[in-house]
Amino acid sequence: MIILTLKSGAVYAKATITALNTDADVANAARVEITSNYAISDNMTQRNDGPPWTFTKGGVLTVASGKIFTFAAQPDIPGNYQVFAGSGAVTGLKEAKIDWWGTNTTPGSTDMSGAMSKALESGASIVIPPNTTYYFGSTVTHTGRVTVIGSGVTSRIKSDVMALRIINGSGSLIDNIDFSNVTAPYLIIRDPANWTASPTFSTTSAEIGWQPTVNDYDIWSSLTLAQQNQNIGPEINFTGNASDITVSRITGNFVNIVLESATNSVVRDCNIRGGKGYAGTIVFWNIDGQQGNSNRAINNVVRFPSYSGIAFSRNFDGQVEGNLVNNAGESGIKLWSFSANNGHWDTPDGPDVYCYNMSIVNNRTQFVWFDGFDLGSSYAQVTLRESRHMITGNKTLGNARTGMVSEGIHNTIVGNSAKNCGTFGMAFYRTDNSLISDNMMENNGLLPDTPNVWHELVLVGSGNTVTGNRIERGSVYSGAAIYEELSVSPTNYIAHNHAINASFAFADASGLHSSVLVGNHSSISPNMEFGNYLISASTPTPQESDIPAGTSYPYDAVVWTYDDVGNNLIGRVKYRNGQVRRAVVPLVYP
């Protein structure tokens, strides 16, 4: 029944929506109630001179296939019950609830993906109330802008598959919703206190591990095909060229947030346990569409992602700030790069995938299986790139491999720290004309060093300024404080770096070197050459006399220069008390 109550108090009943919509008395109505199921067999727009329609429970509009009913005013629907049916569309709503298109009989079990699809089709902002759970048994796909807003951790969407796939969704907002899995996945569990120990396994949703990937190379071949192909958990996916997307305040388990071909978009303030996916948990993936510009990942927490916590590909002027990534199955924060041998990326017939002008500031990563920060620009450093990254104030701790990896030209790498990582503290491969200053490395290189030796800071490149870095080890073990690769004929300025229980490795066996090396301090005796100071307990002796050829002394400072033809080494030793020694080749380095 349709009940029309006039302002005069008179009450009428209408038999059809058409009869209601053509009744002149609607303009004088105080209330219109829809209490039964009514068919909409043709396109119709609600007249705009009456009150909003109220749908009581049982009041339903069934819109025929291919037809559209358009509201002129937001209806009054007091409860969470179905009010729309049929394969036709309903538009003109400002806000809507998923329940308006389907009955959520058993929350968390009843498949509401179809209802969600119809809700998005309306163009309304979808509201997920508190203390509400929806289950999506299949992916909800929608083309165009969406707005989906919840009320926090009690506004829940549960799914084992990609939950939302939005195509060309410029201006979309997904905010304040909890996404979680239904089925407990098979997890690999590693011990960050002992990365070399054999992992264990469990089928559980407990926060103790990640879904295994090919990066778990030590056990991958032993897994069943089902375990290898497993990919359980909800994903929020945007695909197709789009801009100004916001995904914020998302919580939940085994969640991935992937923006493909987006620009000027942001993922922020999320706190999620990562899923598997294909590249990472929060991903800006601009490989096959438009290049990413001004995309941002801000103040997110990501735990136990199967791949990297936060990843960017083919982006520039992006921002990665204030994020925390724990226990990642690949890297904590990653700038994607690809091999030139895969037939598409980084080849003449495909786009460059590297990132440049990225701001990576005040992030923390810890206990990840690969690198805390993998900020490369091209796979295997095939091509030296003009990257110009700003990498400052980041911290990484306890990774199985390197604390930070980066390469490129004109990077600023200042005020970062790496501690207790398995291999290098910081490794700068193919890095030119960059500033690497005031970073701290502590007790890295903890994995067994056979056949490799793990240094605290590795530098491969020229034109770099490397100053004020502090390296500290609790004891002396293999690997240098700073290792400079000489095969690239470096011309770096390396000055005033300080190492405790570690030495510097700046020169090859001949002592030849083209970099400027000044005032680097080490607390142990090796490598006193090139003007680098040793803090030593030794008493300087003797005074103002030539050093005989082949003599070794534990001096506090030594400056070497070559003669005009470059054959003979002429040196001067300067103690901290100003006493000077003269040296000639062949000198045995202390």
Coordinates of C-alpha atoms in Angstrom, one line a residue:
M1 CA 0.0 0.0 0.0
I2 CA 1.0 3.6 -0.7
I3 CA -0.3 5.9 2.0
L4 CA -0.5 9.6 1.2
T5 CA -1.1 11.8 4.2
L6 CA -1.9 15.4 3.4
K7 CA -1.0 18.4 5.6
S8 CA -4.7 18.8 6.3
G9 CA -4.7 15.4 8.0
A10 CA -6.5 13.6 5.2
V11 CA -5.2 10.2 4.3
Y12 CA -5.4 8.5 0.9
A13 CA -4.2 5.2 -0.5
K14 CA -2.6 4.9 -3.9
A15 CA -2.5 1.7 -5.9
T16 CA 0.7 2.3 -8.0
I17 CA 3.8 4.4 -7.9
T18 CA 2.7 6.0 -11.2
A19 CA -0.6 7.0 -9.6
L20 CA 1.3 8.5 -6.7
N21 CA 3.7 10.3 -8.9
T22 CA 1.0 11.9 -11.0
D23 CA -1.3 12.9 -8.1
A24 CA -1.5 16.7 -7.7
D25 CA -2.1 16.2 -4.0
V26 CA 1.5 15.2 -3.5
A27 CA 2.4 18.9 -3.4
N28 CA 0.2 19.2 -0.3
A29 CA 1.4 16.0 1.3
A30 CA 3.0 15.9 4.7
R31 CA 4.1 12.2 4.4
V32 CA 4.3 9.5 1.8
E33 CA 4.7 5.9 3.0
I34 CA 5.7 2.9 0.8
T35 CA 4.6 -0.2 2.6
S36 CA 4.4 -2.9 -0.1
N37 CA 6.2 -4.1 -3.2
Y38 CA 5.6 -2.0 -6.3
A39 CA 6.9 -2.5 -9.9
I40 CA 8.6 0.2 -11.9
S41 CA 8.1 -0.9 -15.5
D42 CA 9.4 2.3 -17.2
N43 CA 11.8 5.1 -16.5
M44 CA 10.5 7.4 -13.8
T45 CA 11.6 10.4 -11.8
Q46 CA 10.1 11.2 -8.4
R47 CA 8.3 14.5 -8.6
N48 CA 10.1 17.2 -6.6
D49 CA 7.2 19.1 -5.0
G50 CA 6.4 16.6 -2.3
P51 CA 7.9 15.2 0.9
P52 CA 10.6 12.5 0.9
W53 CA 9.2 9.0 0.6
T54 CA 9.3 6.8 3.7
F55 CA 9.9 3.1 3.2
T56 CA 8.6 0.9 6.0
K57 CA 9.8 -2.7 6.2
G58 CA 8.2 -4.5 3.3
G59 CA 8.0 -1.4 1.1
V60 CA 10.0 -2.2 -2.1
L61 CA 10.5 -0.7 -5.5
T62 CA 11.2 -3.4 -8.1
V63 CA 12.7 -1.7 -11.1
A64 CA 12.5 -3.6 -14.4
S65 CA 15.6 -4.5 -16.4
G66 CA 17.0 -1.6 -18.4
K67 CA 14.8 0.9 -16.5
I68 CA 15.9 3.7 -14.1
F69 CA 14.0 5.2 -11.2
T70 CA 15.4 8.5 -10.0
F71 CA 14.7 10.0 -6.6
A72 CA 14.3 13.8 -6.4
A73 CA 14.8 13.7 -2.6
Q74 CA 16.6 11.4 -0.3
P75 CA 14.1 8.8 1.0
D76 CA 13.6 8.0 4.7
I77 CA 14.4 4.4 5.4
P78 CA 14.5 3.9 9.2
G79 CA 16.1 0.4 9.3
N80 CA 18.6 -1.9 7.6
Y81 CA 16.2 -3.7 5.3
Q82 CA 15.7 -4.2 1.6
V83 CA 13.7 -1.5 -0.3
F84 CA 15.0 -2.0 -3.9
A85 CA 14.8 -5.0 -6.1
G86 CA 15.0 -5.9 -9.8
S87 CA 17.8 -5.6 -12.3
G88 CA 17.0 -2.0 -13.2
A89 CA 18.8 1.0 -11.6
V90 CA 18.0 3.4 -8.8
T91 CA 19.6 6.8 -8.9
G92 CA 19.3 10.2 -7.2
L93 CA 20.3 9.0 -3.8
K94 CA 22.8 10.9 -1.7
E95 CA 23.5 8.1 0.7
A96 CA 22.7 4.4 0.6
K97 CA 23.2 1.2 2.6
I98 CA 24.0 -2.2 1.1
D99 CA 21.0 -3.7 2.8
W100 CA 18.6 -1.6 0.7
W101 CA 19.4 -4.0 -2.2
G102 CA 19.5 -7.3 -0.3
T103 CA 18.7 -9.0 3.0
N104 CA 21.8 -9.7 5.1
T105 CA 20.3 -12.8 6.6
T106 CA 23.4 -14.1 8.3
P107 CA 26.0 -11.3 8.6
G108 CA 29.4 -12.6 7.6
S109 CA 28.0 -15.5 5.7
T110 CA 25.2 -14.2 3.4
D111 CA 26.8 -13.1 0.1
M112 CA 26.1 -9.4 -0.3
S113 CA 28.4 -8.8 -3.3
G114 CA 25.4 -8.4 -5.6
A115 CA 23.7 -6.0 -3.3
M116 CA 26.9 -4.0 -3.1
S117 CA 27.2 -3.9 -6.8
K118 CA 23.7 -2.4 -7.1
A119 CA 24.4 0.0 -4.3
L120 CA 27.5 1.4 -6.1
E121 CA 25.4 1.5 -9.4
S122 CA 23.2 4.1 -7.7
G123 CA 26.0 6.6 -7.5
A124 CA 25.2 7.3 -3.8
S125 CA 27.8 7.4 -1.0
I126 CA 27.6 3.9 0.5
V127 CA 27.5 4.0 4.3
I128 CA 28.5 0.9 6.3
P129 CA 27.0 1.3 9.8
P130 CA 28.8 0.3 13.0
N131 CA 28.4 -3.2 14.3
T132 CA 27.6 -4.4 10.8
T133 CA 29.3 -7.2 8.8
Y134 CA 29.0 -8.0 5.1
Y135 CA 30.4 -11.0 3.2
F136 CA 31.5 -10.7 -0.4
G137 CA 31.7 -14.1 -2.1
S138 CA 32.9 -12.6 -5.4
T139 CA 34.5 -9.4 -6.6
V140 CA 32.4 -6.3 -6.8
T141 CA 33.3 -4.5 -10.0
H142 CA 32.2 -0.9 -10.7
T143 CA 33.2 1.7 -13.3
G144 CA 33.4 5.3 -12.1
R145 CA 33.7 7.2 -8.9
V146 CA 32.7 5.5 -5.6
T147 CA 32.4 6.7 -2.0
V148 CA 32.2 4.0 0.7
I149 CA 32.4 5.1 4.3
G150 CA 32.3 3.1 7.5
S151 CA 32.4 3.8 11.2
G152 CA 35.7 2.1 12.1
V153 CA 36.6 -1.4 13.1
T154 CA 33.0 -2.6 13.7
S155 CA 32.1 -1.7 10.0
R156 CA 33.3 -4.9 8.5
I157 CA 33.6 -6.5 5.0
K158 CA 34.8 -10.1 4.9
S159 CA 36.1 -11.8 1.8
D160 CA 38.7 -14.3 0.6
V161 CA 39.0 -12.6 -2.8
M162 CA 39.4 -9.2 -4.3
A163 CA 36.5 -7.4 -2.6
L164 CA 36.3 -4.2 -4.7
R165 CA 37.6 -3.6 -8.2
I166 CA 37.0 0.0 -9.3
I167 CA 37.7 1.0 -12.9
N168 CA 38.5 4.6 -13.8
G169 CA 37.5 5.7 -10.3
S170 CA 38.7 9.3 -10.2
G171 CA 37.6 11.2 -7.1
S172 CA 36.8 8.0 -5.2
L173 CA 36.9 7.6 -1.4
I174 CA 37.0 4.4 0.7
D175 CA 37.3 5.2 4.3
N176 CA 37.2 3.8 7.9
I177 CA 36.3 0.2 7.2
D178 CA 37.6 -3.1 8.5
F179 CA 38.4 -5.7 5.8
S180 CA 39.2 -9.3 6.8
N181 CA 39.5 -12.8 5.5
V182 CA 37.0 -15.7 6.1
T183 CA 39.2 -18.8 5.5
A184 CA 42.4 -19.3 7.6
P185 CA 45.4 -19.4 5.2
Y186 CA 48.5 -21.5 5.2
L187 CA 51.3 -19.4 6.7
I188 CA 55.1 -19.6 6.8
I189 CA 56.5 -18.5 10.2
R190 CA 60.1 -17.2 10.4
D191 CA 62.0 -16.1 13.5
P192 CA 63.6 -12.7 13.2
A193 CA 65.9 -13.5 16.1
N194 CA 67.3 -16.4 14.0
W195 CA 66.8 -15.9 10.3
T196 CA 68.8 -18.9 9.3
A197 CA 66.6 -21.3 11.3
S198 CA 64.2 -23.5 9.3
P199 CA 60.7 -21.9 9.2
T200 CA 57.6 -23.5 10.6
F201 CA 54.1 -23.6 9.1
S202 CA 50.5 -23.2 10.4
T203 CA 47.0 -22.9 8.9
T204 CA 45.7 -20.0 11.0
S205 CA 44.6 -16.4 10.9
A206 CA 46.8 -15.6 13.9
E207 CA 49.3 -12.8 13.3
I208 CA 52.4 -15.0 13.3
G209 CA 53.4 -15.2 9.6
W210 CA 52.6 -14.5 6.0
Q211 CA 51.3 -16.5 3.1
P212 CA 54.4 -17.9 1.3
T213 CA 55.6 -16.7 -2.0
V214 CA 58.4 -17.5 -4.4
N215 CA 60.6 -15.2 -2.3
D216 CA 60.5 -18.0 0.3
Y217 CA 63.0 -19.8 -1.9
D218 CA 64.3 -22.1 0.7
I219 CA 61.0 -23.9 1.1
W220 CA 59.1 -23.0 -2.1
S221 CA 59.7 -26.2 -4.0
S222 CA 58.5 -28.3 -1.1
L223 CA 55.0 -26.7 -1.1
T224 CA 52.0 -28.2 -2.8
L225 CA 50.6 -26.4 -5.8
A226 CA 47.6 -25.4 -3.7
Q227 CA 49.9 -23.8 -1.1
Q228 CA 51.9 -22.0 -3.8
N229 CA 48.8 -20.6 -5.5
Q230 CA 47.0 -19.6 -2.3
N231 CA 45.9 -16.0 -2.2
I232 CA 43.4 -15.5 0.6
G233 CA 42.2 -12.1 1.7
P234 CA 40.2 -9.1 0.6
E235 CA 41.8 -6.5 -1.8
I236 CA 40.7 -3.0 -2.6
N237 CA 41.8 -2.5 -6.2
F238 CA 41.6 0.5 -8.4
T239 CA 42.5 0.0 -12.1
G240 CA 42.4 2.1 -15.2
N241 CA 43.7 5.7 -15.5
A242 CA 42.3 7.8 -12.6
S243 CA 43.2 10.5 -10.2
D244 CA 42.4 11.9 -6.8
I245 CA 41.6 8.6 -5.1
T246 CA 41.7 8.4 -1.3
V247 CA 41.8 5.2 0.6
S248 CA 42.1 5.9 4.4
R249 CA 41.6 4.4 7.8
I250 CA 41.4 0.8 6.6
T251 CA 42.0 -1.9 9.2
G252 CA 41.8 -5.7 9.0
N253 CA 43.6 -8.9 8.1
F254 CA 45.2 -10.1 4.9
V255 CA 44.3 -6.9 3.2
N256 CA 45.9 -5.4 0.1
I257 CA 45.3 -1.9 -1.3
V258 CA 46.4 -1.6 -4.9
L259 CA 46.1 1.5 -7.1
E260 CA 46.9 0.7 -10.7
S261 CA 47.5 3.7 -13.1
A262 CA 46.4 6.3 -10.5
T263 CA 47.8 9.8 -10.1
N264 CA 47.6 12.4 -7.3
S265 CA 46.1 9.7 -5.0
V266 CA 46.7 8.8 -1.4
V267 CA 46.6 5.8 0.9
R268 CA 46.8 7.0 4.5
D269 CA 46.2 6.2 8.1
C270 CA 45.6 2.5 7.5
N271 CA 46.5 -0.2 10.0
I272 CA 46.4 -3.6 8.3
R273 CA 47.8 -7.1 8.3
G274 CA 48.9 -7.5 4.7
G275 CA 47.7 -10.2 2.3
K276 CA 49.5 -11.9 -0.6
G277 CA 48.6 -10.2 -3.8
Y278 CA 51.4 -9.9 -6.4
A279 CA 53.6 -7.0 -5.4
G280 CA 52.8 -5.7 -1.9
T281 CA 50.2 -4.6 0.5
I282 CA 49.9 -0.9 -0.4
V283 CA 50.9 -0.6 -4.0
F284 CA 50.9 2.2 -6.6
W285 CA 51.4 0.2 -9.8
N286 CA 51.7 2.4 -12.9
I287 CA 53.2 -0.1 -15.3
D288 CA 50.6 -0.5 -18.0
G289 CA 48.6 2.8 -17.8
Q290 CA 49.5 6.4 -17.1
Q291 CA 52.7 7.3 -15.1
G292 CA 52.1 7.9 -11.5
N293 CA 52.5 11.5 -10.3
S294 CA 52.2 12.8 -6.8
N295 CA 50.9 9.6 -5.3
R296 CA 51.3 9.3 -1.5
A297 CA 51.4 6.6 1.2
I298 CA 51.2 8.4 4.6
N299 CA 51.0 7.2 8.2
N300 CA 50.2 3.6 7.5
V301 CA 51.0 0.5 9.5
V302 CA 51.5 -2.7 7.6
R303 CA 52.2 -6.1 9.2
F304 CA 53.1 -9.5 7.8
P305 CA 52.7 -8.7 4.1
S306 CA 53.6 -11.6 1.8
Y307 CA 55.6 -9.3 -0.5
S308 CA 56.6 -5.7 0.3
G309 CA 54.7 -3.5 2.7
I310 CA 54.6 -0.4 0.5
A311 CA 55.6 -0.4 -3.2
F312 CA 55.7 2.1 -6.0
S313 CA 56.5 1.5 -9.7
R314 CA 56.8 4.1 -12.5
N315 CA 56.0 7.0 -10.2
F316 CA 57.5 10.5 -9.8
D317 CA 57.1 13.2 -7.2
G318 CA 55.6 10.7 -4.8
Q319 CA 55.6 10.8 -1.1
V320 CA 56.2 7.9 1.4
E321 CA 56.1 9.3 4.9
G322 CA 55.5 8.2 8.4
N323 CA 54.8 4.5 7.6
L324 CA 55.7 1.5 9.7
V325 CA 56.2 -2.0 8.1
N326 CA 56.8 -5.1 10.2
N327 CA 57.6 -8.7 9.3
A328 CA 57.4 -8.4 5.5
G329 CA 58.0 -11.4 3.2
E330 CA 60.0 -9.3 0.8
S331 CA 61.0 -5.7 1.5
G332 CA 59.6 -3.1 3.9
I333 CA 59.3 -0.1 1.4
K334 CA 60.2 -0.8 -2.2
L335 CA 60.6 1.1 -5.4
W336 CA 59.9 -1.5 -8.0
S337 CA 62.4 -2.3 -10.8
F338 CA 62.4 -5.0 -13.4
S339 CA 64.8 -7.1 -15.5
A340 CA 65.5 -5.9 -19.0
N341 CA 65.1 -9.6 -20.1
N342 CA 61.3 -9.9 -19.5
G343 CA 60.3 -8.7 -22.9
H344 CA 58.4 -5.7 -21.9
W345 CA 59.6 -3.5 -19.0
D346 CA 62.7 -1.4 -19.2
T347 CA 63.1 -2.3 -22.9
P348 CA 62.7 -0.2 -26.1
D349 CA 59.2 -1.6 -26.6
G350 CA 58.0 -0.9 -23.0
P351 CA 57.9 1.9 -20.5
D352 CA 60.6 2.7 -18.0
V353 CA 59.3 1.5 -14.7
Y354 CA 61.7 3.3 -12.4
C355 CA 60.7 6.0 -9.9
Y356 CA 62.2 9.4 -9.5
N357 CA 61.9 12.6 -7.4
M358 CA 60.4 10.4 -4.6
S359 CA 60.3 11.7 -1.0
I360 CA 60.8 8.8 1.4
V361 CA 60.8 10.4 4.9
N362 CA 60.4 9.3 8.5
N363 CA 59.4 5.7 7.8
R364 CA 60.3 2.6 9.9
T365 CA 60.7 -0.9 8.7
Q366 CA 61.7 -3.9 10.8
F367 CA 62.1 -7.7 10.8
V368 CA 61.6 -8.1 7.0
W369 CA 62.8 -11.1 5.0
F370 CA 64.7 -9.1 2.3
D371 CA 65.6 -5.4 2.6
G372 CA 64.2 -2.7 4.9
F373 CA 64.2 -0.2 2.1
D374 CA 64.7 -1.3 -1.4
L375 CA 64.9 1.9 -3.3
G376 CA 66.5 0.8 -6.6
S377 CA 65.7 2.3 -10.0
S378 CA 66.6 -0.4 -12.4
Y379 CA 67.0 -4.1 -12.0
A380 CA 70.6 -5.2 -11.4
Q381 CA 71.6 -1.5 -11.9
V382 CA 71.5 -1.9 -15.7
T383 CA 71.2 1.8 -16.4
L384 CA 72.2 4.7 -14.1
R385 CA 69.2 6.8 -13.6
E386 CA 68.6 10.5 -12.7
S387 CA 66.5 9.6 -9.6
R388 CA 66.8 12.6 -7.3
H389 CA 65.2 10.9 -4.3
M390 CA 64.9 12.6 -0.9
I391 CA 65.5 9.8 1.6
T392 CA 65.7 11.2 5.1
G393 CA 64.9 10.2 8.7
N394 CA 64.1 6.6 8.0
K395 CA 64.9 3.7 10.4
T396 CA 65.2 0.0 9.8
L397 CA 65.9 -2.8 12.2
G398 CA 66.5 -6.6 12.3
N399 CA 66.1 -7.5 8.6
A400 CA 67.4 -10.7 7.2
R401 CA 69.3 -8.9 4.6
T402 CA 70.1 -5.2 3.9
G403 CA 68.9 -2.3 5.9
M404 CA 68.7 0.1 2.9
V405 CA 69.5 -0.3 -0.8
S406 CA 69.4 2.6 -3.2
E407 CA 71.0 3.7 -6.5
G408 CA 70.7 6.6 -9.0
I409 CA 71.9 10.1 -9.5
H410 CA 71.4 13.2 -7.3
N411 CA 69.9 11.4 -4.3
T412 CA 69.8 13.0 -0.9
I413 CA 70.3 10.3 1.8
V414 CA 70.5 11.9 5.2
G415 CA 69.8 11.0 8.8
N416 CA 68.7 7.4 8.3
S417 CA 69.6 4.4 10.5
A418 CA 70.1 0.7 10.0
K419 CA 70.6 -1.7 12.8
N420 CA 71.1 -5.5 13.3
C421 CA 70.5 -6.4 9.7
G422 CA 71.9 -9.7 8.2
T423 CA 74.0 -8.3 5.3
F424 CA 74.9 -4.7 4.5
G425 CA 73.7 -1.8 6.7
M426 CA 73.3 0.4 3.6
A427 CA 74.3 -0.4 0.1
F428 CA 74.4 2.3 -2.6
Y429 CA 74.9 0.6 -5.9
R430 CA 75.6 2.7 -9.0
T431 CA 75.1 5.9 -7.1
D432 CA 76.6 9.1 -8.5
N433 CA 76.6 12.8 -7.4
S434 CA 74.6 12.1 -4.3
L435 CA 74.7 13.3 -0.7
I436 CA 75.1 10.5 1.9
S437 CA 75.4 12.1 5.3
D438 CA 74.7 11.7 9.0
N439 CA 73.4 8.2 8.7
M440 CA 73.9 5.6 11.5
M441 CA 74.7 2.0 11.0
E442 CA 74.9 -0.4 14.0
N443 CA 75.8 -4.1 14.2
N444 CA 74.9 -5.0 10.7
G445 CA 76.4 -7.9 8.7
L446 CA 75.2 -10.6 11.1
L447 CA 74.6 -13.4 8.7
P448 CA 77.5 -15.9 8.1
D449 CA 80.0 -14.1 5.8
T450 CA 81.1 -17.1 3.7
P451 CA 81.5 -16.5 0.8
N452 CA 80.5 -12.9 1.1
V453 CA 81.8 -10.2 3.4
W454 CA 79.1 -7.8 4.7
H455 CA 80.1 -4.1 5.1
E456 CA 78.2 -1.5 7.0
L457 CA 78.1 1.0 4.1
V458 CA 78.8 0.0 0.5
L459 CA 79.4 2.7 -2.1
V460 CA 79.7 2.0 -5.8
G461 CA 79.8 5.2 -7.8
S462 CA 81.5 8.7 -8.2
G463 CA 80.9 12.3 -7.4
N464 CA 79.2 11.5 -4.1
T465 CA 79.6 13.4 -0.8
V466 CA 79.8 11.0 2.1
T467 CA 80.2 12.8 5.4
G468 CA 79.3 12.5 9.0
N469 CA 78.1 8.9 9.0
R470 CA 78.5 6.9 12.2
I471 CA 79.2 3.2 12.2
E472 CA 79.2 1.2 15.5
R473 CA 79.7 -2.4 16.2
G474 CA 79.7 -4.1 19.6
S475 CA 82.8 -6.1 18.6
V476 CA 85.2 -6.4 15.7
Y477 CA 84.1 -8.8 13.0
S478 CA 84.5 -9.1 9.2
G479 CA 83.4 -6.3 6.9
A480 CA 84.3 -2.6 6.7
A481 CA 82.6 0.4 8.1
I482 CA 82.6 2.0 4.7
Y483 CA 83.6 0.0 1.6
E484 CA 84.2 2.0 -1.6
E485 CA 84.3 0.0 -4.8
L486 CA 87.3 1.0 -6.9
S487 CA 86.4 -0.8 -10.1
V488 CA 84.3 2.2 -11.2
S489 CA 87.2 4.6 -10.7
P490 CA 85.4 6.6 -8.0
T491 CA 85.9 10.3 -7.4
N492 CA 84.0 10.7 -4.2
Y493 CA 84.4 13.1 -1.3
I494 CA 84.5 10.9 1.9
A495 CA 85.1 12.9 5.1
H496 CA 84.6 12.9 8.8
N497 CA 82.9 9.6 9.1
H498 CA 83.3 7.8 12.5
A499 CA 83.6 4.0 13.0
I500 CA 83.7 2.1 16.3
N501 CA 85.1 -1.5 16.1
A502 CA 85.2 -1.3 12.3
S503 CA 87.7 -0.1 9.8
F504 CA 87.5 1.7 6.5
A505 CA 88.2 0.0 3.1
F506 CA 88.9 2.8 0.7
A507 CA 91.9 1.6 -1.3
D508 CA 93.1 -1.4 -3.3
A509 CA 96.3 -3.2 -2.6
S510 CA 98.4 -0.6 -4.4
G511 CA 97.0 2.2 -2.4
L512 CA 95.8 4.0 -5.6
H513 CA 92.8 6.1 -5.1
S514 CA 91.2 9.1 -6.8
S515 CA 88.6 10.0 -4.2
V516 CA 89.1 12.7 -1.6
L517 CA 89.4 11.2 1.9
V518 CA 89.6 13.4 4.9
G519 CA 89.3 13.0 8.6
N520 CA 87.6 9.6 8.8
H521 CA 87.9 8.1 12.3
S522 CA 88.2 4.5 13.3
S523 CA 88.7 3.0 16.8
I524 CA 90.8 0.2 15.5
S525 CA 94.3 0.3 13.9
P526 CA 93.8 -0.7 10.2
N527 CA 93.6 1.8 7.4
M528 CA 95.2 4.9 8.7
E529 CA 96.0 6.2 5.2
F530 CA 94.6 9.0 3.2
G531 CA 94.3 11.5 6.0
N532 CA 91.9 9.4 8.0
Y533 CA 92.3 9.5 11.7
L534 CA 92.7 6.6 14.1
I535 CA 91.7 6.8 17.7
S536 CA 94.3 4.6 19.2
A537 CA 95.8 3.8 22.6
S538 CA 99.3 3.7 21.0
T539 CA 101.9 6.3 22.1
P540 CA 103.3 8.2 19.0
T541 CA 107.0 7.6 18.5
P542 CA 109.6 8.6 17.3
Q543 CA 109.8 12.3 16.3
E544 CA 110.8 14.3 13.2
S545 CA 112.8 11.5 11.4
D546 CA 112.3 9.6 8.2
I547 CA 110.5 6.3 8.3
P548 CA 112.6 3.6 6.8
A549 CA 111.2 1.8 3.8
G550 CA 109.0 -1.1 4.9
T551 CA 108.4 0.2 8.4
S552 CA 104.9 0.1 10.0
Y553 CA 103.8 2.4 12.8
P554 CA 100.4 2.8 14.5
Y555 CA 100.1 6.5 13.8
D556 CA 97.1 8.6 14.5
A557 CA 96.9 10.2 11.1
V558 CA 98.6 9.7 7.7
V559 CA 98.3 11.7 4.5
W560 CA 99.7 10.2 1.3
T561 CA 100.6 12.0 -1.9
Y562 CA 102.3 10.8 -5.1
D563 CA 105.1 12.4 -7.1
D564 CA 104.5 14.1 -10.4
V565 CA 104.9 10.9 -12.4
G566 CA 102.8 8.9 -10.0
N567 CA 105.4 6.3 -9.3
N568 CA 106.6 7.2 -5.9
L569 CA 104.5 7.7 -2.8
I570 CA 105.5 10.6 -0.6
G571 CA 103.7 10.8 2.7
R572 CA 103.4 12.7 5.9
V573 CA 102.3 11.4 9.2
K574 CA 100.7 13.9 11.6
Y575 CA 100.0 13.0 15.2
R576 CA 97.2 14.5 17.2
N577 CA 99.8 16.5 19.1
G578 CA 101.1 18.1 15.8
Q579 CA 104.3 16.0 15.5
V580 CA 105.1 15.2 11.9
R581 CA 106.7 12.2 10.2
R582 CA 107.9 11.8 6.6
A583 CA 107.3 8.6 4.6
V584 CA 108.5 7.1 1.3
V585 CA 107.5 4.0 -0.6
P586 CA 107.5 1.1 -0.2
L587 CA 105.5 1.5 3.0
V588 CA 103.8 -1.4 4.8
Y589 CA 100.4 -0.2 5.9
P590 CA 99.7 -0.7 9.6

